[in-house]
Amino acid sequence: MGMPREQLGEFLRWEHMILHQNNDSDPDGSVRLAGMQAVQTYFAGLVAQRRANPDPHAQDVVSAAISWEIDGEPVSDADVLNCLLLLFMAGLDTVAGQSSYALLHLATHPADRARIVAEPALIPHAVEELLRAYPIVQTARKATRDAQFHGCPIRKGDMAAFPLSAAGRDEQAYPDARRVDLDRPTTRHLSFGGGPHRCLGSHLARQELAVLLQDWHRLIPDYELAELPLEHGGGVWGLESLPLRWAV
């Protein structure tokens, strides 16, 4: 996004406030709200600064965002801030979370890891299979009207969960769906969502994951778990830590 790297520690603290709370650490949602407000306050200052002193040569996202149009009308500050908040939350967390599951799988499945090391050209295909098997984002939607879904009554305003983790392991869609198969001919999946809500950064995420797996296994081809990781649930799954061990 073109933000200063020296502020990464602060950015990650806000990120943790927003996406890594639970009912014990944030029973009333105030920590999440404070994190989002901190991010939007930061970007509001940048937006005001860029509008007051536009730089025609700037290439950061904020400088581009203030010139956007929606249906031919200049974008409002509220829309810019909502978009920047989304890019901030997703950009700092989802690829990190997704890569942790990829490395967890490869640390515990040495045959798959050996394939990755011996056949680096397989990595883009492996990324898709790992995304299918370990989707971290679990989406939800709000009902816009009363309805019945397979006999279950839904009222307008109800929230409905759509766990992509279940979609990726649907036996009707993928034979032997619970097993990661690096030779699986079909790699279509819903791990980036679908339709108008499809992940905006899906292509960048794929590239980042592929580069990570390629460079990691070129340098560290053999590794294992040092201890069992601790997972967290919620709207975005992830690992609190992933201790790995390898020989130097």
PDB file of C-alpha atoms in Angstrom:
ATOM      1  CA  MET A   1       0.000   0.000   0.000  1.00  0.00           C
ATOM      2  CA  GLY A   2       3.060   2.259   0.105  1.00  0.00           C
ATOM      3  CA  MET A   3       2.914   2.850   3.860  1.00  0.00           C
ATOM      4  CA  PRO A   4       6.127   3.457   5.873  1.00  0.00           C
ATOM      5  CA  ARG A   5       7.762   0.203   6.922  1.00  0.00           C
ATOM      6  CA  GLU A   6       9.078   1.722  10.148  1.00  0.00           C
ATOM      7  CA  GLN A   7       5.467   1.804  11.393  1.00  0.00           C
ATOM      8  CA  LEU A   8       4.905  -1.916  10.758  1.00  0.00           C
ATOM      9  CA  GLY A   9       4.944  -2.733  14.478  1.00  0.00           C
ATOM     10  CA  GLU A  10       2.121  -0.280  15.109  1.00  0.00           C
ATOM     11  CA  PHE A  11       0.182  -1.526  12.074  1.00  0.00           C
ATOM     12  CA  LEU A  12       0.436  -5.121  13.288  1.00  0.00           C
ATOM     13  CA  ARG A  13      -0.766  -4.078  16.753  1.00  0.00           C
ATOM     14  CA  TRP A  14      -3.893  -2.529  15.210  1.00  0.00           C
ATOM     15  CA  GLU A  15      -4.321  -5.620  13.058  1.00  0.00           C
ATOM     16  CA  HIS A  16      -4.226  -7.860  16.128  1.00  0.00           C
ATOM     17  CA  MET A  17      -6.809  -5.655  17.845  1.00  0.00           C
ATOM     18  CA  ILE A  18      -9.186  -6.004  14.910  1.00  0.00           C
ATOM     19  CA  LEU A  19      -8.824  -9.626  13.820  1.00  0.00           C
ATOM     20  CA  HIS A  20      -7.384 -11.627  16.706  1.00  0.00           C
ATOM     21  CA  GLN A  21      -9.711 -11.065  19.633  1.00  0.00           C
ATOM     22  CA  ASN A  22     -12.107 -13.496  21.256  1.00  0.00           C
ATOM     23  CA  ASN A  23     -14.960 -13.359  23.753  1.00  0.00           C
ATOM     24  CA  ASP A  24     -12.520 -13.359  26.662  1.00  0.00           C
ATOM     25  CA  SER A  25     -10.165 -10.653  25.397  1.00  0.00           C
ATOM     26  CA  ASP A  26     -12.880  -8.445  23.907  1.00  0.00           C
ATOM     27  CA  PRO A  27     -16.318  -9.316  25.353  1.00  0.00           C
ATOM     28  CA  ASP A  28     -18.027  -6.121  24.189  1.00  0.00           C
ATOM     29  CA  GLY A  29     -16.174  -5.573  20.884  1.00  0.00           C
ATOM     30  CA  SER A  30     -14.515  -2.387  22.138  1.00  0.00           C
ATOM     31  CA  VAL A  31     -10.980  -3.591  21.331  1.00  0.00           C
ATOM     32  CA  ARG A  32     -11.944  -4.415  17.728  1.00  0.00           C
ATOM     33  CA  LEU A  33     -13.694  -1.062  17.370  1.00  0.00           C
ATOM     34  CA  ALA A  34     -10.696   0.824  18.776  1.00  0.00           C
ATOM     35  CA  GLY A  35      -8.412  -0.937  16.300  1.00  0.00           C
ATOM     36  CA  MET A  36     -10.610  -0.019  13.330  1.00  0.00           C
ATOM     37  CA  GLN A  37     -10.899   3.568  14.556  1.00  0.00           C
ATOM     38  CA  ALA A  38      -7.112   3.813  14.865  1.00  0.00           C
ATOM     39  CA  VAL A  39      -6.677   2.607  11.280  1.00  0.00           C
ATOM     40  CA  GLN A  40      -9.329   4.950   9.901  1.00  0.00           C
ATOM     41  CA  THR A  41      -7.932   7.911  11.861  1.00  0.00           C
ATOM     42  CA  TYR A  42      -4.488   7.194  10.423  1.00  0.00           C
ATOM     43  CA  PHE A  43      -5.788   6.992   6.865  1.00  0.00           C
ATOM     44  CA  ALA A  44      -8.069  10.018   7.308  1.00  0.00           C
ATOM     45  CA  GLY A  45      -4.970  12.068   8.050  1.00  0.00           C
ATOM     46  CA  LEU A  46      -3.210  10.702   4.974  1.00  0.00           C
ATOM     47  CA  VAL A  47      -6.223  11.324   2.735  1.00  0.00           C
ATOM     48  CA  ALA A  48      -6.442  14.944   3.927  1.00  0.00           C
ATOM     49  CA  GLN A  49      -2.716  15.374   3.387  1.00  0.00           C
ATOM     50  CA  ARG A  50      -2.819  13.912  -0.139  1.00  0.00           C
ATOM     51  CA  ARG A  51      -5.841  16.030  -1.107  1.00  0.00           C
ATOM     52  CA  ALA A  52      -4.127  19.203   0.161  1.00  0.00           C
ATOM     53  CA  ASN A  53      -0.783  18.394  -1.478  1.00  0.00           C
ATOM     54  CA  PRO A  54      -1.308  16.003  -4.401  1.00  0.00           C
ATOM     55  CA  ASP A  55       1.828  14.480  -5.882  1.00  0.00           C
ATOM     56  CA  PRO A  56       1.371  13.524  -9.557  1.00  0.00           C
ATOM     57  CA  HIS A  57       4.288  11.080  -9.282  1.00  0.00           C
ATOM     58  CA  ALA A  58       3.128   9.286  -6.125  1.00  0.00           C
ATOM     59  CA  GLN A  59       2.377   5.575  -6.537  1.00  0.00           C
ATOM     60  CA  ASP A  60       0.901   4.647  -3.138  1.00  0.00           C
ATOM     61  CA  VAL A  61      -2.679   3.406  -2.829  1.00  0.00           C
ATOM     62  CA  VAL A  62      -3.932   6.445  -0.900  1.00  0.00           C
ATOM     63  CA  SER A  63      -2.764   8.830  -3.634  1.00  0.00           C
ATOM     64  CA  ALA A  64      -4.568   6.714  -6.239  1.00  0.00           C
ATOM     65  CA  ALA A  65      -7.724   6.339  -4.123  1.00  0.00           C
ATOM     66  CA  ILE A  66      -8.470  10.048  -3.792  1.00  0.00           C
ATOM     67  CA  SER A  67      -8.873  10.290  -7.582  1.00  0.00           C
ATOM     68  CA  TRP A  68     -11.276   7.348  -7.900  1.00  0.00           C
ATOM     69  CA  GLU A  69     -14.770   7.801  -9.272  1.00  0.00           C
ATOM     70  CA  ILE A  70     -17.920   5.767  -8.601  1.00  0.00           C
ATOM     71  CA  ASP A  71     -20.591   5.985 -11.318  1.00  0.00           C
ATOM     72  CA  GLY A  72     -18.879   9.089 -12.665  1.00  0.00           C
ATOM     73  CA  GLU A  73     -18.852  10.898  -9.310  1.00  0.00           C
ATOM     74  CA  PRO A  74     -15.743  11.667  -7.219  1.00  0.00           C
ATOM     75  CA  VAL A  75     -15.320   9.101  -4.457  1.00  0.00           C
ATOM     76  CA  SER A  76     -16.266  10.257  -0.959  1.00  0.00           C
ATOM     77  CA  ASP A  77     -13.832  10.187   1.934  1.00  0.00           C
ATOM     78  CA  ALA A  78     -16.083   7.637   3.686  1.00  0.00           C
ATOM     79  CA  ASP A  79     -15.842   5.228   0.741  1.00  0.00           C
ATOM     80  CA  VAL A  80     -12.071   5.743   0.495  1.00  0.00           C
ATOM     81  CA  LEU A  81     -11.618   5.043   4.212  1.00  0.00           C
ATOM     82  CA  ASN A  82     -13.796   1.915   4.095  1.00  0.00           C
ATOM     83  CA  CYS A  83     -11.765   0.562   1.177  1.00  0.00           C
ATOM     84  CA  LEU A  84      -8.428   1.368   2.821  1.00  0.00           C
ATOM     85  CA  LEU A  85      -9.552  -0.314   6.058  1.00  0.00           C
ATOM     86  CA  LEU A  86     -10.398  -3.473   4.112  1.00  0.00           C
ATOM     87  CA  LEU A  87      -7.070  -3.457   2.237  1.00  0.00           C
ATOM     88  CA  PHE A  88      -5.221  -2.880   5.518  1.00  0.00           C
ATOM     89  CA  MET A  89      -6.948  -5.739   7.357  1.00  0.00           C
ATOM     90  CA  ALA A  90      -6.690  -8.274   4.539  1.00  0.00           C
ATOM     91  CA  GLY A  91      -3.244  -7.313   3.287  1.00  0.00           C
ATOM     92  CA  LEU A  92      -1.510  -7.711   6.635  1.00  0.00           C
ATOM     93  CA  ASP A  93      -3.207 -10.886   7.793  1.00  0.00           C
ATOM     94  CA  THR A  94      -4.665 -13.290   5.252  1.00  0.00           C
ATOM     95  CA  VAL A  95      -1.537 -14.316   3.327  1.00  0.00           C
ATOM     96  CA  ALA A  96       0.342 -14.716   6.609  1.00  0.00           C
ATOM     97  CA  GLY A  97      -2.467 -16.910   7.943  1.00  0.00           C
ATOM     98  CA  GLN A  98      -2.745 -18.918   4.738  1.00  0.00           C
ATOM     99  CA  SER A  99       1.007 -19.506   4.526  1.00  0.00           C
ATOM    100  CA  SER A 100       1.058 -20.791   8.110  1.00  0.00           C
ATOM    101  CA  TYR A 101      -1.343 -23.599   7.163  1.00  0.00           C
ATOM    102  CA  ALA A 102       0.653 -24.378   4.011  1.00  0.00           C
ATOM    103  CA  LEU A 103       3.859 -24.753   6.043  1.00  0.00           C
ATOM    104  CA  LEU A 104       2.035 -26.699   8.765  1.00  0.00           C
ATOM    105  CA  HIS A 105       0.819 -29.174   6.153  1.00  0.00           C
ATOM    106  CA  LEU A 106       4.227 -29.539   4.511  1.00  0.00           C
ATOM    107  CA  ALA A 107       5.974 -29.901   7.876  1.00  0.00           C
ATOM    108  CA  THR A 108       3.687 -32.815   8.744  1.00  0.00           C
ATOM    109  CA  HIS A 109       3.483 -34.450   5.280  1.00  0.00           C
ATOM    110  CA  PRO A 110       7.084 -35.175   4.207  1.00  0.00           C
ATOM    111  CA  ALA A 111       6.061 -36.848   0.923  1.00  0.00           C
ATOM    112  CA  ASP A 112       4.281 -33.674  -0.227  1.00  0.00           C
ATOM    113  CA  ARG A 113       7.239 -31.585   0.934  1.00  0.00           C
ATOM    114  CA  ALA A 114       9.639 -33.778  -1.044  1.00  0.00           C
ATOM    115  CA  ARG A 115       7.531 -33.245  -4.170  1.00  0.00           C
ATOM    116  CA  ILE A 116       7.687 -29.470  -3.691  1.00  0.00           C
ATOM    117  CA  VAL A 117      11.472 -29.570  -3.268  1.00  0.00           C
ATOM    118  CA  ALA A 118      12.068 -31.898  -6.230  1.00  0.00           C
ATOM    119  CA  GLU A 119       9.515 -30.270  -8.551  1.00  0.00           C
ATOM    120  CA  PRO A 120       9.373 -26.511  -7.897  1.00  0.00           C
ATOM    121  CA  ALA A 121       7.304 -26.079 -11.078  1.00  0.00           C
ATOM    122  CA  LEU A 122       4.523 -27.865  -9.163  1.00  0.00           C
ATOM    123  CA  ILE A 123       4.267 -25.044  -6.606  1.00  0.00           C
ATOM    124  CA  PRO A 124       1.550 -22.894  -8.284  1.00  0.00           C
ATOM    125  CA  HIS A 125      -0.659 -25.996  -8.560  1.00  0.00           C
ATOM    126  CA  ALA A 126       0.179 -26.934  -4.956  1.00  0.00           C
ATOM    127  CA  VAL A 127      -0.860 -23.453  -3.817  1.00  0.00           C
ATOM    128  CA  GLU A 128      -4.346 -24.012  -5.264  1.00  0.00           C
ATOM    129  CA  GLU A 129      -4.691 -27.426  -3.634  1.00  0.00           C
ATOM    130  CA  LEU A 130      -3.540 -26.070  -0.263  1.00  0.00           C
ATOM    131  CA  LEU A 131      -5.975 -23.166  -0.598  1.00  0.00           C
ATOM    132  CA  ARG A 132      -8.782 -25.640  -1.277  1.00  0.00           C
ATOM    133  CA  ALA A 133      -7.930 -27.822   1.702  1.00  0.00           C
ATOM    134  CA  TYR A 134      -7.129 -25.032   4.185  1.00  0.00           C
ATOM    135  CA  PRO A 135      -9.384 -22.016   3.493  1.00  0.00           C
ATOM    136  CA  ILE A 136      -8.929 -19.552   6.340  1.00  0.00           C
ATOM    137  CA  VAL A 137     -11.738 -17.046   5.646  1.00  0.00           C
ATOM    138  CA  GLN A 138     -15.176 -18.131   6.874  1.00  0.00           C
ATOM    139  CA  THR A 139     -17.756 -15.752   5.469  1.00  0.00           C
ATOM    140  CA  ALA A 140     -21.178 -14.683   6.720  1.00  0.00           C
ATOM    141  CA  ARG A 141     -24.047 -12.766   5.155  1.00  0.00           C
ATOM    142  CA  LYS A 142     -27.076 -10.889   6.482  1.00  0.00           C
ATOM    143  CA  ALA A 143     -30.487 -11.997   5.191  1.00  0.00           C
ATOM    144  CA  THR A 144     -32.314  -9.218   3.333  1.00  0.00           C
ATOM    145  CA  ARG A 145     -35.732 -10.896   3.592  1.00  0.00           C
ATOM    146  CA  ASP A 146     -37.563 -13.699   5.372  1.00  0.00           C
ATOM    147  CA  ALA A 147     -36.939 -17.071   3.751  1.00  0.00           C
ATOM    148  CA  GLN A 148     -36.854 -20.831   4.210  1.00  0.00           C
ATOM    149  CA  PHE A 149     -33.667 -22.760   3.481  1.00  0.00           C
ATOM    150  CA  HIS A 150     -34.161 -26.524   3.383  1.00  0.00           C
ATOM    151  CA  GLY A 151     -36.800 -26.212   6.078  1.00  0.00           C
ATOM    152  CA  CYS A 152     -34.805 -23.813   8.261  1.00  0.00           C
ATOM    153  CA  PRO A 153     -36.607 -20.495   8.811  1.00  0.00           C
ATOM    154  CA  ILE A 154     -34.508 -17.365   8.238  1.00  0.00           C
ATOM    155  CA  ARG A 155     -35.714 -13.930   9.263  1.00  0.00           C
ATOM    156  CA  LYS A 156     -34.724 -10.659   7.637  1.00  0.00           C
ATOM    157  CA  GLY A 157     -31.634  -9.361   9.452  1.00  0.00           C
ATOM    158  CA  ASP A 158     -30.437 -12.812  10.573  1.00  0.00           C
ATOM    159  CA  MET A 159     -26.778 -13.633  10.011  1.00  0.00           C
ATOM    160  CA  ALA A 160     -25.980 -16.852   8.143  1.00  0.00           C
ATOM    161  CA  ALA A 161     -22.558 -18.476   8.192  1.00  0.00           C
ATOM    162  CA  PHE A 162     -21.079 -19.862   4.960  1.00  0.00           C
ATOM    163  CA  PRO A 163     -18.001 -21.819   6.071  1.00  0.00           C
ATOM    164  CA  LEU A 164     -15.655 -22.052   3.100  1.00  0.00           C
ATOM    165  CA  SER A 165     -13.790 -24.742   5.030  1.00  0.00           C
ATOM    166  CA  ALA A 166     -16.771 -27.035   4.381  1.00  0.00           C
ATOM    167  CA  ALA A 167     -16.979 -26.085   0.699  1.00  0.00           C
ATOM    168  CA  GLY A 168     -13.321 -26.941   0.112  1.00  0.00           C
ATOM    169  CA  ARG A 169     -13.740 -30.422   1.600  1.00  0.00           C
ATOM    170  CA  ASP A 170     -17.050 -31.330  -0.035  1.00  0.00           C
ATOM    171  CA  GLU A 171     -16.794 -34.973  -1.146  1.00  0.00           C
ATOM    172  CA  GLN A 172     -19.362 -34.356  -3.878  1.00  0.00           C
ATOM    173  CA  ALA A 173     -17.099 -31.752  -5.456  1.00  0.00           C
ATOM    174  CA  TYR A 174     -13.670 -33.268  -4.742  1.00  0.00           C
ATOM    175  CA  PRO A 175     -13.015 -37.013  -4.489  1.00  0.00           C
ATOM    176  CA  ASP A 176     -11.138 -37.849  -1.287  1.00  0.00           C
ATOM    177  CA  ALA A 177     -11.624 -34.207  -0.363  1.00  0.00           C
ATOM    178  CA  ARG A 178      -9.963 -34.352   3.054  1.00  0.00           C
ATOM    179  CA  ARG A 179      -6.640 -35.362   1.517  1.00  0.00           C
ATOM    180  CA  VAL A 180      -4.234 -32.904  -0.097  1.00  0.00           C
ATOM    181  CA  ASP A 181      -3.484 -34.347  -3.532  1.00  0.00           C
ATOM    182  CA  LEU A 182      -0.794 -32.470  -5.459  1.00  0.00           C
ATOM    183  CA  ASP A 183      -1.851 -34.354  -8.602  1.00  0.00           C
ATOM    184  CA  ARG A 184      -5.546 -33.429  -8.279  1.00  0.00           C
ATOM    185  CA  PRO A 185      -6.691 -32.463 -11.775  1.00  0.00           C
ATOM    186  CA  THR A 186      -9.313 -29.954 -10.575  1.00  0.00           C
ATOM    187  CA  THR A 187      -8.189 -27.022  -8.464  1.00  0.00           C
ATOM    188  CA  ARG A 188     -11.346 -24.882  -8.615  1.00  0.00           C
ATOM    189  CA  HIS A 189     -12.264 -23.739  -5.113  1.00  0.00           C
ATOM    190  CA  LEU A 190     -14.158 -21.065  -3.199  1.00  0.00           C
ATOM    191  CA  SER A 191     -11.359 -20.138  -0.805  1.00  0.00           C
ATOM    192  CA  PHE A 192     -11.269 -16.607  -2.243  1.00  0.00           C
ATOM    193  CA  GLY A 193     -15.064 -16.350  -2.162  1.00  0.00           C
ATOM    194  CA  GLY A 194     -17.134 -15.880  -5.293  1.00  0.00           C
ATOM    195  CA  GLY A 195     -19.221 -13.424  -7.279  1.00  0.00           C
ATOM    196  CA  PRO A 196     -19.088  -9.722  -6.351  1.00  0.00           C
ATOM    197  CA  HIS A 197     -17.533 -10.585  -2.980  1.00  0.00           C
ATOM    198  CA  ARG A 198     -14.553 -12.463  -4.445  1.00  0.00           C
ATOM    199  CA  CYS A 199     -11.258 -11.490  -2.803  1.00  0.00           C
ATOM    200  CA  LEU A 200      -9.840  -8.398  -4.495  1.00  0.00           C
ATOM    201  CA  GLY A 201      -6.273  -9.508  -3.817  1.00  0.00           C
ATOM    202  CA  SER A 202      -6.578 -13.158  -4.886  1.00  0.00           C
ATOM    203  CA  HIS A 203      -4.048 -12.959  -7.727  1.00  0.00           C
ATOM    204  CA  LEU A 204      -1.485 -11.136  -5.575  1.00  0.00           C
ATOM    205  CA  ALA A 205      -2.049 -13.655  -2.754  1.00  0.00           C
ATOM    206  CA  ARG A 206      -1.375 -16.549  -5.126  1.00  0.00           C
ATOM    207  CA  GLN A 207       1.891 -14.975  -6.228  1.00  0.00           C
ATOM    208  CA  GLU A 208       2.990 -14.253  -2.676  1.00  0.00           C
ATOM    209  CA  LEU A 209       2.265 -17.825  -1.562  1.00  0.00           C
ATOM    210  CA  ALA A 210       4.088 -19.281  -4.570  1.00  0.00           C
ATOM    211  CA  VAL A 211       7.166 -17.103  -4.019  1.00  0.00           C
ATOM    212  CA  LEU A 212       7.214 -17.983  -0.317  1.00  0.00           C
ATOM    213  CA  LEU A 213       7.025 -21.746  -0.929  1.00  0.00           C
ATOM    214  CA  GLN A 214       9.594 -21.602  -3.727  1.00  0.00           C
ATOM    215  CA  ASP A 215      12.209 -19.593  -1.821  1.00  0.00           C
ATOM    216  CA  TRP A 216      11.590 -21.304   1.527  1.00  0.00           C
ATOM    217  CA  HIS A 217      12.092 -24.795   0.109  1.00  0.00           C
ATOM    218  CA  ARG A 218      15.122 -23.739  -1.892  1.00  0.00           C
ATOM    219  CA  LEU A 219      16.770 -22.647   1.358  1.00  0.00           C
ATOM    220  CA  ILE A 220      15.140 -24.993   3.906  1.00  0.00           C
ATOM    221  CA  PRO A 221      14.075 -28.214   2.185  1.00  0.00           C
ATOM    222  CA  ASP A 222      13.758 -30.371   5.308  1.00  0.00           C
ATOM    223  CA  TYR A 223      11.978 -29.280   8.487  1.00  0.00           C
ATOM    224  CA  GLU A 224       9.486 -30.506  11.061  1.00  0.00           C
ATOM    225  CA  LEU A 225       7.216 -29.261  13.828  1.00  0.00           C
ATOM    226  CA  ALA A 226       9.061 -28.312  17.002  1.00  0.00           C
ATOM    227  CA  GLU A 227       5.783 -28.354  18.931  1.00  0.00           C
ATOM    228  CA  LEU A 228       2.075 -28.437  18.153  1.00  0.00           C
ATOM    229  CA  PRO A 229       0.747 -25.039  17.027  1.00  0.00           C
ATOM    230  CA  LEU A 230      -2.194 -23.267  18.630  1.00  0.00           C
ATOM    231  CA  GLU A 231      -5.034 -22.346  16.268  1.00  0.00           C
ATOM    232  CA  HIS A 232      -7.603 -19.590  16.559  1.00  0.00           C
ATOM    233  CA  GLY A 233     -11.071 -19.578  14.987  1.00  0.00           C
ATOM    234  CA  GLY A 234     -13.570 -16.857  14.163  1.00  0.00           C
ATOM    235  CA  GLY A 235     -14.157 -15.201  10.825  1.00  0.00           C
ATOM    236  CA  VAL A 236     -10.518 -15.699   9.806  1.00  0.00           C
ATOM    237  CA  TRP A 237      -8.731 -18.837  11.001  1.00  0.00           C
ATOM    238  CA  GLY A 238      -5.027 -18.892  11.712  1.00  0.00           C
ATOM    239  CA  LEU A 239      -2.175 -20.152  13.866  1.00  0.00           C
ATOM    240  CA  GLU A 240      -1.029 -18.182  16.882  1.00  0.00           C
ATOM    241  CA  SER A 241       2.455 -19.622  16.324  1.00  0.00           C
ATOM    242  CA  LEU A 242       4.154 -22.268  14.185  1.00  0.00           C
ATOM    243  CA  PRO A 243       7.399 -23.475  15.791  1.00  0.00           C
ATOM    244  CA  LEU A 244       9.484 -25.320  13.189  1.00  0.00           C
ATOM    245  CA  ARG A 245      12.815 -27.096  13.527  1.00  0.00           C
ATOM    246  CA  TRP A 246      15.472 -27.809  10.884  1.00  0.00           C
ATOM    247  CA  ALA A 247      19.181 -28.558  10.667  1.00  0.00           C
ATOM    248  CA  VAL A 248      21.539 -25.733   9.739  1.00  0.00           C
TER     249      VAL A 248
END
